[in-house]
XYZ file of C-alpha atoms in Angstrom:
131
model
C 17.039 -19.493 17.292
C 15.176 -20.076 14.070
C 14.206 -17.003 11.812
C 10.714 -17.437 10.106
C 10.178 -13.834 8.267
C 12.322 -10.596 8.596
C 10.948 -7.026 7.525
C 13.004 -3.570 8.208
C 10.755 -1.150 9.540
C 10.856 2.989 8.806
C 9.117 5.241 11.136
C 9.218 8.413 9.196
C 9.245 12.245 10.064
C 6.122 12.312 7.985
C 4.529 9.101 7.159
C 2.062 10.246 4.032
C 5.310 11.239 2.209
C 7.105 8.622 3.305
C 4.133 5.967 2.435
C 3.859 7.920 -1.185
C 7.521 7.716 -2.480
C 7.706 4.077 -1.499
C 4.009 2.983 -3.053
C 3.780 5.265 -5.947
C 7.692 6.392 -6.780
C 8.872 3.091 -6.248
C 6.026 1.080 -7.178
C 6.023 -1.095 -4.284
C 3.536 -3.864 -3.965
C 1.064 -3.758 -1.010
C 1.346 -7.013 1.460
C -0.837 -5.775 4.043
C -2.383 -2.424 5.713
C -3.328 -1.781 9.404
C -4.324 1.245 11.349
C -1.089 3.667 11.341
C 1.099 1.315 9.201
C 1.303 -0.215 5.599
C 3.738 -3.205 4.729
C 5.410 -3.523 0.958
C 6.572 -6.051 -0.631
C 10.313 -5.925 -1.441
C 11.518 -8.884 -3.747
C 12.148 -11.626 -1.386
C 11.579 -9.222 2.031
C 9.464 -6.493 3.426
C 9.675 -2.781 4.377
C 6.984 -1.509 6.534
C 6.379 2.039 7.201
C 4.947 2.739 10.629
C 3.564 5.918 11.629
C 3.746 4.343 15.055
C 5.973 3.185 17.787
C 8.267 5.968 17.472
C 10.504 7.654 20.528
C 9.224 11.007 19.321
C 12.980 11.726 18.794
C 14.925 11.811 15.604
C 16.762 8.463 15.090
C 19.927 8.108 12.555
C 19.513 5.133 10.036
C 23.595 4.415 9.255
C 22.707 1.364 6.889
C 20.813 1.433 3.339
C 18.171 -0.549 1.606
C 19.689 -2.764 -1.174
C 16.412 -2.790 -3.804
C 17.666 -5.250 -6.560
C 15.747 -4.203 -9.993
C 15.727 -5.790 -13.589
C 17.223 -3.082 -15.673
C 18.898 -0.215 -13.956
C 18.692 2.136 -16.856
C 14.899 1.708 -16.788
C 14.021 2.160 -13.589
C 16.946 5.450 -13.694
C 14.607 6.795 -15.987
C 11.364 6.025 -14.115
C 12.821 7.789 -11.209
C 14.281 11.187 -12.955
C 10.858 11.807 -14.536
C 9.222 11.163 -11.366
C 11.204 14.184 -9.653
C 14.003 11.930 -7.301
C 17.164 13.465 -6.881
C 19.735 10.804 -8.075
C 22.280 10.862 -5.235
C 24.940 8.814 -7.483
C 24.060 8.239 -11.430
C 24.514 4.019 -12.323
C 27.698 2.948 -12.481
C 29.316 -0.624 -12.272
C 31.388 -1.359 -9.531
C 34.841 -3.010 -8.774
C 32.952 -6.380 -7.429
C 30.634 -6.551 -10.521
C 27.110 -5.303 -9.693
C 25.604 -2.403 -11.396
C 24.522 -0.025 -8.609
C 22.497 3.648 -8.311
C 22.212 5.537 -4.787
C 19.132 7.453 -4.284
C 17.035 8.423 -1.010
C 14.007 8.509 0.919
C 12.010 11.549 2.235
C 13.774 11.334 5.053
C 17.546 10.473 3.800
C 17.551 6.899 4.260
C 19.855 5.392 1.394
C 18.205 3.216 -0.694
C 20.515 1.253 -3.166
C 19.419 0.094 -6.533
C 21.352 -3.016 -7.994
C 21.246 -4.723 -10.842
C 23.080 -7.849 -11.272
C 24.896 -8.439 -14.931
C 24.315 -12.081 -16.444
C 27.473 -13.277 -15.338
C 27.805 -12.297 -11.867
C 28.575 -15.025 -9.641
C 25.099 -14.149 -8.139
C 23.306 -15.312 -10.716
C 25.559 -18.443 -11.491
C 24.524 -22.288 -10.115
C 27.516 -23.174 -7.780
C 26.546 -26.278 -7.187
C 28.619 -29.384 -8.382
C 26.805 -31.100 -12.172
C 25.299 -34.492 -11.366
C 25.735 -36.983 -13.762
C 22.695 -37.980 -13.919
């Protein structure tokens, strides 16, 4: 099987919230709209929140969205003044990254990260050529 694009997809209790705390609380960058559904932009996926195609039942979302962000102190900031409960305040953790826990409307996790300069995610692995 070959993968071409991937997206995770939230079908909200109430999608104008739901649409409004990920475009203007989060600042997420429109990729496309359709009738019942608008898809973000997410660094190097997509999140698409679809006030469609539902069971009409509540559902139970067990993961989180990893965001990764530039400066975590900034965008801590950004969110207190724009009224989100911080679930757990920025902290660094035992394997490195620098990580916030916050929510959506309706409780889905959402994990901010940001990754210090030398994190082995942000160093080149790959063997020096000589030449």
């Amino acid at each position: 099987m070959e993968i071409l694009s991937s997206r995770t997809i939230l079908r909200p209790r109430d999608y104008a919230t739901t649409l409004g705390f990920y475009r203007d609380v989060l600042g997420l960058a429109t990729a496309r709209e359709y009738p019942g559904g608008t898809v973000f932009f997410a660094g190097q996926g997509l999140i698409e929140i679809a006030g469609h195609g539902g069971t009409g039942m509540s559902s139970s979302f067990d993961g989180a969205l990893w965001l990764q962000v530039r400066d975590l102190t900034v965008a801590q900031t950004e969110l207190v003044l724009a009224g989100v409960k911080i679930d757990r305040d920025a902290r660094q953790e035992p394997w490195g990254l620098y990580e916030m826990w916050i929510r959506d409307p309706d409780g889905i996790p959402i994990v901010l990260v940001e990754i210090p300069e030398d994190h082995p995610l942000r160093r080149d692995s790959r063997p020096k050529s000589d030449g």
